[in-house]
Amino acid sequence: MDSQAVPPANILLYGAGSICGVYLYQLLQAGCNVTAVCRSNYEVVKADGFKLTSIRYGNVLYKAVSIIKSVSDYSETSIDFILVCTKSFPGIKPSLADQLSPVLQGRPYVAVVLAQNGVLIEEELAVAFPDNPILSGVVYCPAVQTGPGEVEYPEMMNLLELGTFPSTAPKSHKDAVHWFAGLMEQGGGRAQAHEDIQIPRWPKLLMNAAWNPTGALTLTTDGDFLTTSEHARDLAWGIMMEIIEVAQKIGIPGITVEVAEKNVLNKQEEGTTMVTATFTPCARTHWHHHEDGQVLEVKAGSGWVCDMGGVPQRLAVGDIVWCPAGTVHWHGADEGSTLVHLAISRGKTTWYDAVTEEEYNQRLGKPGQ
């Protein structure tokens, strides 16, 4: 939306972790009066504030105007928005409506902003407080809280997509969407207002449903995961196909195979990818080649790289190796070391068979086992 000047607001920020740490900074930059509810990080944030390490905003220290332990401690007489960045899934006890009740009771004008990915997150709150504007948000902000009040935000990506729940809400609720979106942009972020927020929710769900579980279970990023095996793409693709089937059956437009291919999986096949891969002892890639070549830079541990038909070459910390375009090769960890390397790959990656024990043991002149 256009970054026209919008009036500052009185905001209660609920769930002051990584995402709210970033959004707090943006709202302060927009001139807002922000009170933050902190729980596990209360003592540190109360004393020292937040420390944000980021590419987009630099490295900054900042504090909310007020830090409190619970919603019931909120003492401001005026409030315009409650920004919720804690999990707001249906069925949690106490419900989000119960948690916010101390500040919503008797204040039907207060808009609640749910900065929460996923679906079916709004109805419980809307039923409990039918007169309050419910602003549903889809978050693109890859930040992580590395310690109490310490937020790392290593990418430029910053987008909050907003819309009312339900989409047929009155004009005053729609106006609240534009006001809050304007504040986010005025604070240096990006925001988009939508007539029906449920439509942009599903492309984000398409990514999250595939990458969040695999990342949590394998302790890798999405890019790292795709380099681990020739089967990694098929696993992610299968999850996405299930999401697409559900979306189409309930009438969500625009969630197609083409969306999955274009927005997610082609990161493996086109352009330049940069990932940090970790291999446990003896782990290695399959045989593969890169359309336009690959650079490996060893960050930790030791390992091996080997071209097909060639002699395995040892990798050590600090080594930088060029794998020429079209050269079939493998790389992985030594048998007594975990290997961490940065891989910068260009063009499509083509995968072949697994590296056998016999092929792996050639690095030491050992026979196959």
C-alpha positions as YAML, in Angstrom:
chain: A
units: angstrom
residues:
- id: 1
  name: MET
  ca: [0.00, 0.00, 0.00]
- id: 2
  name: ASP
  ca: [1.04, 3.64, -0.28]
- id: 3
  name: SER
  ca: [3.17, 4.89, 2.59]
- id: 4
  name: GLN
  ca: [0.96, 7.89, 3.33]
- id: 5
  name: ALA
  ca: [1.30, 9.43, 6.77]
- id: 6
  name: VAL
  ca: [-1.06, 7.81, 9.26]
- id: 7
  name: PRO
  ca: [-1.64, 8.86, 12.86]
- id: 8
  name: PRO
  ca: [0.24, 6.91, 15.55]
- id: 9
  name: ALA
  ca: [-1.69, 4.46, 17.68]
- id: 10
  name: ASN
  ca: [-1.82, 3.09, 21.21]
- id: 11
  name: ILE
  ca: [-0.93, -0.58, 20.91]
- id: 12
  name: LEU
  ca: [-0.77, -3.53, 23.27]
- id: 13
  name: LEU
  ca: [1.72, -6.09, 21.97]
- id: 14
  name: TYR
  ca: [0.96, -9.62, 23.19]
- id: 15
  name: GLY
  ca: [3.58, -12.34, 22.81]
- id: 16
  name: ALA
  ca: [6.90, -10.50, 22.65]
- id: 17
  name: GLY
  ca: [9.11, -13.09, 20.95]
- id: 18
  name: SER
  ca: [10.91, -12.93, 17.62]
- id: 19
  name: ILE
  ca: [8.17, -11.62, 15.31]
- id: 20
  name: CYS
  ca: [6.81, -9.15, 17.81]
- id: 21
  name: GLY
  ca: [10.38, -8.05, 18.50]
- id: 22
  name: VAL
  ca: [10.66, -6.95, 14.87]
- id: 23
  name: TYR
  ca: [7.15, -5.48, 14.75]
- id: 24
  name: LEU
  ca: [7.75, -3.58, 18.00]
- id: 25
  name: TYR
  ca: [10.68, -1.83, 16.37]
- id: 26
  name: GLN
  ca: [8.59, -0.92, 13.32]
- id: 27
  name: LEU
  ca: [5.72, 0.44, 15.42]
- id: 28
  name: LEU
  ca: [8.07, 2.51, 17.57]
- id: 29
  name: GLN
  ca: [9.57, 3.94, 14.37]
- id: 30
  name: ALA
  ca: [6.02, 4.86, 13.32]
- id: 31
  name: GLY
  ca: [5.63, 6.87, 16.54]
- id: 32
  name: CYS
  ca: [3.26, 4.49, 18.31]
- id: 33
  name: ASN
  ca: [2.78, 4.20, 22.06]
- id: 34
  name: VAL
  ca: [3.47, 0.49, 22.57]
- id: 35
  name: THR
  ca: [3.06, -1.60, 25.71]
- id: 36
  name: ALA
  ca: [4.55, -5.10, 25.49]
- id: 37
  name: VAL
  ca: [3.34, -8.10, 27.46]
- id: 38
  name: CYS
  ca: [6.39, -10.27, 28.16]
- id: 39
  name: ARG
  ca: [6.36, -13.59, 29.95]
- id: 40
  name: SER
  ca: [9.47, -15.79, 30.00]
- id: 41
  name: ASN
  ca: [11.67, -12.90, 28.86]
- id: 42
  name: TYR
  ca: [10.08, -10.28, 31.14]
- id: 43
  name: GLU
  ca: [13.01, -9.64, 33.50]
- id: 44
  name: VAL
  ca: [15.58, -9.20, 30.73]
- id: 45
  name: VAL
  ca: [13.37, -7.10, 28.46]
- id: 46
  name: LYS
  ca: [12.21, -4.93, 31.37]
- id: 47
  name: ALA
  ca: [15.82, -4.16, 32.26]
- id: 48
  name: ASP
  ca: [17.56, -4.08, 28.88]
- id: 49
  name: GLY
  ca: [14.92, -3.94, 26.16]
- id: 50
  name: PHE
  ca: [15.30, -5.74, 22.84]
- id: 51
  name: LYS
  ca: [18.47, -6.27, 20.84]
- id: 52
  name: LEU
  ca: [17.75, -6.67, 17.13]
- id: 53
  name: THR
  ca: [20.46, -7.96, 14.81]
- id: 54
  name: SER
  ca: [19.25, -7.53, 11.26]
- id: 55
  name: ILE
  ca: [20.07, -6.77, 7.66]
- id: 56
  name: ARG
  ca: [16.97, -4.66, 7.12]
- id: 57
  name: TYR
  ca: [17.26, -2.37, 10.16]
- id: 58
  name: GLY
  ca: [20.85, -2.84, 11.27]
- id: 59
  name: ASN
  ca: [21.80, -3.68, 14.85]
- id: 60
  name: VAL
  ca: [19.62, -1.73, 17.27]
- id: 61
  name: LEU
  ca: [18.64, -1.61, 20.94]
- id: 62
  name: TYR
  ca: [15.14, -0.41, 21.86]
- id: 63
  name: LYS
  ca: [12.38, -0.66, 24.47]
- id: 64
  name: ALA
  ca: [8.63, -0.56, 24.44]
- id: 65
  name: VAL
  ca: [7.14, 2.43, 26.23]
- id: 66
  name: SER
  ca: [5.96, 0.04, 28.94]
- id: 67
  name: ILE
  ca: [6.71, -3.62, 29.78]
- id: 68
  name: ILE
  ca: [4.14, -5.64, 31.73]
- id: 69
  name: LYS
  ca: [3.77, -9.28, 32.78]
- id: 70
  name: SER
  ca: [0.13, -9.87, 31.89]
- id: 71
  name: VAL
  ca: [-2.76, -8.34, 30.01]
- id: 72
  name: SER
  ca: [-4.51, -7.56, 33.29]
- id: 73
  name: ASP
  ca: [-1.62, -5.21, 34.16]
- id: 74
  name: TYR
  ca: [-2.44, -2.89, 31.24]
- id: 75
  name: SER
  ca: [-3.21, 0.53, 32.71]
- id: 76
  name: GLU
  ca: [-3.45, 2.86, 29.70]
- id: 77
  name: THR
  ca: [-6.86, 4.49, 29.36]
- id: 78
  name: SER
  ca: [-6.69, 4.46, 25.56]
- id: 79
  name: ILE
  ca: [-6.00, 1.52, 23.26]
- id: 80
  name: ASP
  ca: [-6.45, 1.18, 19.51]
- id: 81
  name: PHE
  ca: [-4.91, -2.20, 18.63]
- id: 82
  name: ILE
  ca: [-3.85, -5.43, 20.28]
- id: 83
  name: LEU
  ca: [-1.14, -7.08, 18.20]
- id: 84
  name: VAL
  ca: [-1.09, -10.82, 18.95]
- id: 85
  name: CYS
  ca: [2.07, -12.68, 17.95]
- id: 86
  name: THR
  ca: [1.67, -15.63, 20.29]
- id: 87
  name: LYS
  ca: [0.12, -18.86, 19.04]
- id: 88
  name: SER
  ca: [-3.63, -18.45, 18.64]
- id: 89
  name: PHE
  ca: [-4.80, -21.90, 17.60]
- id: 90
  name: PRO
  ca: [-8.42, -22.90, 18.26]
- id: 91
  name: GLY
  ca: [-8.94, -25.13, 21.27]
- id: 92
  name: ILE
  ca: [-6.05, -23.87, 23.43]
- id: 93
  name: LYS
  ca: [-6.80, -23.38, 27.13]
- id: 94
  name: PRO
  ca: [-7.23, -20.70, 28.26]
- id: 95
  name: SER
  ca: [-8.51, -19.48, 24.92]
- id: 96
  name: LEU
  ca: [-7.09, -16.36, 23.32]
- id: 97
  name: ALA
  ca: [-10.43, -14.67, 24.00]
- id: 98
  name: ASP
  ca: [-10.05, -15.46, 27.71]
- id: 99
  name: GLN
  ca: [-6.47, -14.19, 27.72]
- id: 100
  name: LEU
  ca: [-7.42, -10.87, 26.10]
- id: 101
  name: SER
  ca: [-10.70, -10.42, 27.95]
- id: 102
  name: PRO
  ca: [-9.33, -7.96, 30.58]
- id: 103
  name: VAL
  ca: [-8.68, -5.32, 27.89]
- id: 104
  name: LEU
  ca: [-11.45, -6.19, 25.42]
- id: 105
  name: GLN
  ca: [-14.40, -6.22, 27.81]
- id: 106
  name: GLY
  ca: [-16.33, -2.99, 27.31]
- id: 107
  name: ARG
  ca: [-14.04, -1.81, 24.49]
- id: 108
  name: PRO
  ca: [-15.73, -2.85, 21.23]
- id: 109
  name: TYR
  ca: [-13.65, -0.36, 19.25]
- id: 110
  name: VAL
  ca: [-10.30, -2.08, 19.93]
- id: 111
  name: ALA
  ca: [-9.00, -3.96, 16.88]
- id: 112
  name: VAL
  ca: [-7.21, -7.27, 17.42]
- id: 113
  name: VAL
  ca: [-4.44, -8.06, 14.92]
- id: 114
  name: LEU
  ca: [-3.63, -11.77, 14.67]
- id: 115
  name: ALA
  ca: [-0.10, -12.07, 13.28]
- id: 116
  name: GLN
  ca: [-0.37, -15.81, 12.90]
- id: 117
  name: ASN
  ca: [0.01, -18.14, 9.93]
- id: 118
  name: GLY
  ca: [-2.28, -21.11, 9.45]
- id: 119
  name: VAL
  ca: [-6.05, -21.38, 9.08]
- id: 120
  name: LEU
  ca: [-9.11, -21.29, 11.36]
- id: 121
  name: ILE
  ca: [-7.43, -18.95, 13.84]
- id: 122
  name: GLU
  ca: [-10.05, -16.20, 14.07]
- id: 123
  name: GLU
  ca: [-13.47, -17.66, 14.85]
- id: 124
  name: GLU
  ca: [-13.20, -18.22, 18.62]
- id: 125
  name: LEU
  ca: [-12.18, -14.61, 19.16]
- id: 126
  name: ALA
  ca: [-14.84, -13.30, 16.76]
- id: 127
  name: VAL
  ca: [-17.57, -15.25, 18.56]
- id: 128
  name: ALA
  ca: [-16.45, -14.00, 21.98]
- id: 129
  name: PHE
  ca: [-16.13, -10.36, 20.85]
- id: 130
  name: PRO
  ca: [-18.40, -9.95, 17.81]
- id: 131
  name: ASP
  ca: [-18.24, -6.14, 17.78]
- id: 132
  name: ASN
  ca: [-14.45, -5.80, 17.82]
- id: 133
  name: PRO
  ca: [-12.57, -5.58, 14.51]
- id: 134
  name: ILE
  ca: [-10.63, -8.82, 13.97]
- id: 135
  name: LEU
  ca: [-7.68, -8.25, 11.63]
- id: 136
  name: SER
  ca: [-6.21, -11.50, 10.38]
- id: 137
  name: GLY
  ca: [-2.56, -11.38, 9.33]
- id: 138
  name: VAL
  ca: [-0.25, -13.55, 7.24]
- id: 139
  name: VAL
  ca: [3.38, -13.12, 8.29]
- id: 140
  name: TYR
  ca: [6.52, -13.16, 6.14]
- id: 141
  name: CYS
  ca: [9.28, -12.24, 8.58]
- id: 142
  name: PRO
  ca: [12.04, -14.86, 9.09]
- id: 143
  name: ALA
  ca: [13.22, -13.84, 12.55]
- id: 144
  name: VAL
  ca: [14.23, -15.96, 15.54]
- id: 145
  name: GLN
  ca: [14.68, -15.18, 19.24]
- id: 146
  name: THR
  ca: [18.11, -16.52, 20.16]
- id: 147
  name: GLY
  ca: [17.90, -15.49, 23.81]
- id: 148
  name: PRO
  ca: [15.63, -13.43, 26.07]
- id: 149
  name: GLY
  ca: [15.07, -10.18, 24.19]
- id: 150
  name: GLU
  ca: [17.63, -11.06, 21.50]
- id: 151
  name: VAL
  ca: [16.23, -11.27, 17.97]
- id: 152
  name: GLU
  ca: [18.12, -12.25, 14.83]
- id: 153
  name: TYR
  ca: [16.53, -11.20, 11.55]
- id: 154
  name: PRO
  ca: [18.96, -12.22, 8.79]
- id: 155
  name: GLU
  ca: [16.88, -11.46, 5.68]
- id: 156
  name: MET
  ca: [15.26, -8.46, 3.99]
- id: 157
  name: MET
  ca: [11.91, -10.25, 3.63]
- id: 158
  name: ASN
  ca: [9.22, -8.30, 5.48]
- id: 159
  name: LEU
  ca: [5.53, -8.49, 4.61]
- id: 160
  name: LEU
  ca: [2.36, -8.53, 6.70]
- id: 161
  name: GLU
  ca: [-0.78, -9.30, 4.70]
- id: 162
  name: LEU
  ca: [-3.95, -8.13, 6.45]
- id: 163
  name: GLY
  ca: [-7.70, -8.45, 6.09]
- id: 164
  name: THR
  ca: [-10.81, -8.47, 8.24]
- id: 165
  name: PHE
  ca: [-12.52, -11.52, 9.64]
- id: 166
  name: PRO
  ca: [-15.00, -12.06, 8.21]
- id: 167
  name: SER
  ca: [-14.28, -10.55, 4.82]
- id: 168
  name: THR
  ca: [-17.75, -8.97, 4.91]
- id: 169
  name: ALA
  ca: [-16.93, -6.90, 8.00]
- id: 170
  name: PRO
  ca: [-18.16, -3.27, 8.08]
- id: 171
  name: LYS
  ca: [-16.23, -0.32, 6.71]
- id: 172
  name: SER
  ca: [-14.96, 0.74, 10.13]
- id: 173
  name: HIS
  ca: [-13.20, -2.63, 10.44]
- id: 174
  name: LYS
  ca: [-11.75, -2.24, 6.93]
- id: 175
  name: ASP
  ca: [-10.48, 1.20, 7.92]
- id: 176
  name: ALA
  ca: [-8.64, -0.40, 10.85]
- id: 177
  name: VAL
  ca: [-6.86, -2.71, 8.39]
- id: 178
  name: HIS
  ca: [-5.58, 0.25, 6.39]
- id: 179
  name: TRP
  ca: [-4.57, 2.15, 9.52]
- id: 180
  name: PHE
  ca: [-2.49, -0.71, 10.89]
- id: 181
  name: ALA
  ca: [-0.99, -1.52, 7.49]
- id: 182
  name: GLY
  ca: [-0.01, 2.13, 7.16]
- id: 183
  name: LEU
  ca: [1.72, 2.04, 10.55]
- id: 184
  name: MET
  ca: [3.75, -1.02, 9.56]
- id: 185
  name: GLU
  ca: [4.91, 0.66, 6.37]
- id: 186
  name: GLN
  ca: [5.58, 3.95, 8.12]
- id: 187
  name: GLY
  ca: [7.86, 2.00, 10.46]
- id: 188
  name: GLY
  ca: [9.93, 0.62, 7.58]
- id: 189
  name: GLY
  ca: [8.14, -2.65, 6.83]
- id: 190
  name: ARG
  ca: [5.78, -3.80, 4.10]
- id: 191
  name: ALA
  ca: [2.06, -4.44, 4.44]
- id: 192
  name: GLN
  ca: [-0.79, -5.29, 2.09]
- id: 193
  name: ALA
  ca: [-4.52, -5.00, 2.72]
- id: 194
  name: HIS
  ca: [-6.79, -7.68, 1.22]
- id: 195
  name: GLU
  ca: [-10.54, -7.89, 0.81]
- id: 196
  name: ASP
  ca: [-10.43, -11.60, 1.66]
- id: 197
  name: ILE
  ca: [-7.37, -12.56, 3.71]
- id: 198
  name: GLN
  ca: [-8.17, -16.27, 3.49]
- id: 199
  name: ILE
  ca: [-7.03, -16.33, -0.14]
- id: 200
  name: PRO
  ca: [-3.41, -15.24, 0.58]
- id: 201
  name: ARG
  ca: [-3.36, -17.47, 3.67]
- id: 202
  name: TRP
  ca: [-3.20, -20.62, 1.57]
- id: 203
  name: PRO
  ca: [-0.02, -19.95, -0.45]
- id: 204
  name: LYS
  ca: [1.77, -19.39, 2.87]
- id: 205
  name: LEU
  ca: [0.22, -22.57, 4.25]
- id: 206
  name: LEU
  ca: [1.46, -24.39, 1.15]
- id: 207
  name: MET
  ca: [5.03, -23.52, 2.13]
- id: 208
  name: ASN
  ca: [4.72, -23.84, 5.90]
- id: 209
  name: ALA
  ca: [3.03, -27.25, 5.84]
- id: 210
  name: ALA
  ca: [5.85, -28.66, 3.74]
- id: 211
  name: TRP
  ca: [8.89, -26.96, 5.23]
- id: 212
  name: ASN
  ca: [8.13, -26.44, 8.93]
- id: 213
  name: PRO
  ca: [7.74, -30.13, 9.88]
- id: 214
  name: THR
  ca: [10.65, -31.30, 7.72]
- id: 215
  name: GLY
  ca: [12.85, -28.51, 9.06]
- id: 216
  name: ALA
  ca: [11.98, -29.31, 12.67]
- id: 217
  name: LEU
  ca: [12.49, -33.05, 12.23]
- id: 218
  name: THR
  ca: [15.72, -32.84, 10.24]
- id: 219
  name: LEU
  ca: [17.16, -29.67, 11.83]
- id: 220
  name: THR
  ca: [17.72, -28.14, 8.39]
- id: 221
  name: THR
  ca: [16.46, -25.19, 6.40]
- id: 222
  name: ASP
  ca: [14.28, -25.82, 3.35]
- id: 223
  name: GLY
  ca: [17.22, -25.22, 1.02]
- id: 224
  name: ASP
  ca: [19.46, -27.54, 3.03]
- id: 225
  name: PHE
  ca: [16.79, -30.24, 3.08]
- id: 226
  name: LEU
  ca: [16.48, -30.23, -0.70]
- id: 227
  name: THR
  ca: [20.19, -30.99, -1.04]
- id: 228
  name: THR
  ca: [20.16, -34.01, 1.27]
- id: 229
  name: SER
  ca: [18.64, -36.61, -1.02]
- id: 230
  name: GLU
  ca: [17.09, -37.17, -4.41]
- id: 231
  name: HIS
  ca: [13.90, -38.06, -2.51]
- id: 232
  name: ALA
  ca: [13.66, -34.75, -0.60]
- id: 233
  name: ARG
  ca: [11.80, -32.96, -3.38]
- id: 234
  name: ASP
  ca: [9.28, -35.80, -3.69]
- id: 235
  name: LEU
  ca: [8.52, -35.67, 0.03]
- id: 236
  name: ALA
  ca: [7.90, -31.91, 0.03]
- id: 237
  name: TRP
  ca: [5.94, -32.14, -3.21]
- id: 238
  name: GLY
  ca: [3.62, -34.80, -1.78]
- id: 239
  name: ILE
  ca: [2.76, -32.62, 1.21]
- id: 240
  name: MET
  ca: [2.02, -29.69, -1.08]
- id: 241
  name: MET
  ca: [-0.27, -31.77, -3.26]
- id: 242
  name: GLU
  ca: [-2.36, -32.64, -0.19]
- id: 243
  name: ILE
  ca: [-2.68, -28.94, 0.70]
- id: 244
  name: ILE
  ca: [-3.68, -28.08, -2.87]
- id: 245
  name: GLU
  ca: [-6.34, -30.82, -2.86]
- id: 246
  name: VAL
  ca: [-7.88, -29.51, 0.37]
- id: 247
  name: ALA
  ca: [-7.82, -25.90, -0.86]
- id: 248
  name: GLN
  ca: [-9.53, -26.81, -4.12]
- id: 249
  name: LYS
  ca: [-12.21, -28.87, -2.37]
- id: 250
  name: ILE
  ca: [-13.21, -25.99, -0.09]
- id: 251
  name: GLY
  ca: [-13.16, -23.47, -2.92]
- id: 252
  name: ILE
  ca: [-9.97, -21.46, -2.29]
- id: 253
  name: PRO
  ca: [-9.02, -20.01, -5.69]
- id: 254
  name: GLY
  ca: [-5.55, -19.90, -7.17]
- id: 255
  name: ILE
  ca: [-3.90, -22.72, -5.17]
- id: 256
  name: THR
  ca: [-2.58, -24.88, -8.00]
- id: 257
  name: VAL
  ca: [0.30, -27.12, -8.94]
- id: 258
  name: GLU
  ca: [1.75, -24.20, -10.88]
- id: 259
  name: VAL
  ca: [1.83, -22.08, -7.71]
- id: 260
  name: ALA
  ca: [3.78, -24.76, -5.86]
- id: 261
  name: GLU
  ca: [6.22, -25.20, -8.72]
- id: 262
  name: LYS
  ca: [6.76, -21.50, -9.32]
- id: 263
  name: ASN
  ca: [6.88, -20.17, -5.77]
- id: 264
  name: VAL
  ca: [8.56, -22.99, -3.90]
- id: 265
  name: LEU
  ca: [10.17, -25.94, -5.61]
- id: 266
  name: ASN
  ca: [11.87, -24.13, -8.45]
- id: 267
  name: LYS
  ca: [14.29, -22.67, -5.88]
- id: 268
  name: GLN
  ca: [16.02, -26.02, -6.28]
- id: 269
  name: GLU
  ca: [16.17, -25.80, -10.04]
- id: 270
  name: GLU
  ca: [16.68, -22.24, -11.21]
- id: 271
  name: GLY
  ca: [19.03, -19.36, -10.52]
- id: 272
  name: THR
  ca: [21.49, -19.36, -7.65]
- id: 273
  name: THR
  ca: [20.91, -21.11, -4.33]
- id: 274
  name: MET
  ca: [23.03, -20.60, -1.24]
- id: 275
  name: VAL
  ca: [22.66, -23.05, 1.64]
- id: 276
  name: THR
  ca: [24.68, -24.20, 4.62]
- id: 277
  name: ALA
  ca: [24.63, -28.00, 4.77]
- id: 278
  name: THR
  ca: [25.56, -30.18, 7.74]
- id: 279
  name: PHE
  ca: [26.65, -33.80, 7.30]
- id: 280
  name: THR
  ca: [27.01, -36.20, 10.22]
- id: 281
  name: PRO
  ca: [30.00, -38.60, 10.13]
- id: 282
  name: CYS
  ca: [29.98, -40.72, 6.94]
- id: 283
  name: ALA
  ca: [26.92, -38.89, 5.55]
- id: 284
  name: ARG
  ca: [27.20, -37.73, 1.95]
- id: 285
  name: THR
  ca: [25.13, -36.57, -0.99]
- id: 286
  name: HIS
  ca: [24.07, -38.77, -3.87]
- id: 287
  name: TRP
  ca: [25.96, -38.45, -7.12]
- id: 288
  name: HIS
  ca: [24.76, -35.26, -8.79]
- id: 289
  name: HIS
  ca: [25.73, -32.38, -11.03]
- id: 290
  name: HIS
  ca: [24.89, -28.68, -11.26]
- id: 291
  name: GLU
  ca: [23.89, -27.11, -14.53]
- id: 292
  name: ASP
  ca: [26.15, -24.07, -14.08]
- id: 293
  name: GLY
  ca: [28.54, -25.30, -11.39]
- id: 294
  name: GLN
  ca: [28.87, -25.10, -7.62]
- id: 295
  name: VAL
  ca: [31.21, -23.56, -5.03]
- id: 296
  name: LEU
  ca: [31.81, -25.32, -1.70]
- id: 297
  name: GLU
  ca: [33.34, -23.49, 1.28]
- id: 298
  name: VAL
  ca: [34.11, -25.60, 4.36]
- id: 299
  name: LYS
  ca: [33.02, -23.96, 7.61]
- id: 300
  name: ALA
  ca: [33.65, -26.74, 10.13]
- id: 301
  name: GLY
  ca: [34.88, -30.32, 10.34]
- id: 302
  name: SER
  ca: [36.43, -32.37, 7.56]
- id: 303
  name: GLY
  ca: [35.13, -34.33, 4.62]
- id: 304
  name: TRP
  ca: [35.56, -35.31, 1.00]
- id: 305
  name: VAL
  ca: [34.58, -34.30, -2.51]
- id: 306
  name: CYS
  ca: [34.93, -36.64, -5.46]
- id: 307
  name: ASP
  ca: [34.25, -36.36, -9.19]
- id: 308
  name: MET
  ca: [32.96, -39.46, -10.92]
- id: 309
  name: GLY
  ca: [35.96, -41.43, -12.15]
- id: 310
  name: GLY
  ca: [38.33, -39.27, -10.11]
- id: 311
  name: VAL
  ca: [40.22, -39.55, -6.83]
- id: 312
  name: PRO
  ca: [38.46, -38.31, -3.65]
- id: 313
  name: GLN
  ca: [39.88, -35.01, -2.36]
- id: 314
  name: ARG
  ca: [39.95, -34.17, 1.34]
- id: 315
  name: LEU
  ca: [38.07, -31.10, 2.58]
- id: 316
  name: ALA
  ca: [39.25, -29.08, 5.58]
- id: 317
  name: VAL
  ca: [38.12, -25.86, 7.26]
- id: 318
  name: GLY
  ca: [38.71, -22.88, 4.98]
- id: 319
  name: ASP
  ca: [38.89, -24.90, 1.75]
- id: 320
  name: ILE
  ca: [37.03, -23.46, -1.23]
- id: 321
  name: VAL
  ca: [36.29, -25.93, -4.02]
- id: 322
  name: TRP
  ca: [34.85, -25.29, -7.49]
- id: 323
  name: CYS
  ca: [32.72, -28.07, -8.97]
- id: 324
  name: PRO
  ca: [32.53, -27.29, -12.71]
- id: 325
  name: ALA
  ca: [29.25, -27.18, -14.62]
- id: 326
  name: GLY
  ca: [28.00, -30.64, -15.54]
- id: 327
  name: THR
  ca: [30.62, -32.51, -13.47]
- id: 328
  name: VAL
  ca: [29.03, -35.45, -11.67]
- id: 329
  name: HIS
  ca: [30.32, -35.58, -8.09]
- id: 330
  name: TRP
  ca: [29.52, -36.20, -4.45]
- id: 331
  name: HIS
  ca: [30.60, -34.52, -1.21]
- id: 332
  name: GLY
  ca: [30.15, -35.40, 2.43]
- id: 333
  name: ALA
  ca: [31.67, -35.88, 5.86]
- id: 334
  name: ASP
  ca: [34.67, -37.88, 7.00]
- id: 335
  name: GLU
  ca: [33.94, -40.97, 9.08]
- id: 336
  name: GLY
  ca: [35.12, -39.27, 12.27]
- id: 337
  name: SER
  ca: [33.82, -35.74, 11.76]
- id: 338
  name: THR
  ca: [30.71, -33.66, 11.21]
- id: 339
  name: LEU
  ca: [31.13, -31.52, 8.09]
- id: 340
  name: VAL
  ca: [29.56, -28.08, 7.67]
- id: 341
  name: HIS
  ca: [29.94, -26.33, 4.34]
- id: 342
  name: LEU
  ca: [28.42, -23.46, 2.43]
- id: 343
  name: ALA
  ca: [27.19, -24.53, -1.02]
- id: 344
  name: ILE
  ca: [26.53, -21.94, -3.73]
- id: 345
  name: SER
  ca: [24.91, -23.67, -6.69]
- id: 346
  name: ARG
  ca: [23.86, -22.28, -10.06]
- id: 347
  name: GLY
  ca: [21.20, -23.68, -12.34]
- id: 348
  name: LYS
  ca: [19.33, -26.94, -12.11]
- id: 349
  name: THR
  ca: [20.64, -29.78, -9.94]
- id: 350
  name: THR
  ca: [20.32, -33.30, -11.37]
- id: 351
  name: TRP
  ca: [20.48, -36.23, -8.95]
- id: 352
  name: TYR
  ca: [21.70, -39.77, -9.62]
- id: 353
  name: ASP
  ca: [22.32, -42.94, -7.59]
- id: 354
  name: ALA
  ca: [23.43, -43.08, -3.98]
- id: 355
  name: VAL
  ca: [27.16, -43.24, -3.26]
- id: 356
  name: THR
  ca: [27.84, -46.85, -2.30]
- id: 357
  name: GLU
  ca: [30.00, -47.94, 0.63]
- id: 358
  name: GLU
  ca: [32.59, -49.15, -1.87]
- id: 359
  name: GLU
  ca: [32.68, -45.77, -3.61]
- id: 360
  name: TYR
  ca: [32.82, -43.91, -0.28]
- id: 361
  name: ASN
  ca: [35.65, -46.09, 1.04]
- id: 362
  name: GLN
  ca: [37.78, -45.40, -2.03]
- id: 363
  name: ARG
  ca: [38.83, -42.18, -0.30]
- id: 364
  name: LEU
  ca: [41.09, -44.26, 1.97]
- id: 365
  name: GLY
  ca: [41.83, -47.06, -0.44]
- id: 366
  name: LYS
  ca: [39.62, -49.34, 1.66]
- id: 367
  name: PRO
  ca: [37.62, -52.18, 0.13]
- id: 368
  name: GLY
  ca: [33.83, -52.00, 0.09]
- id: 369
  name: GLN
  ca: [31.94, -53.34, 3.08]
...
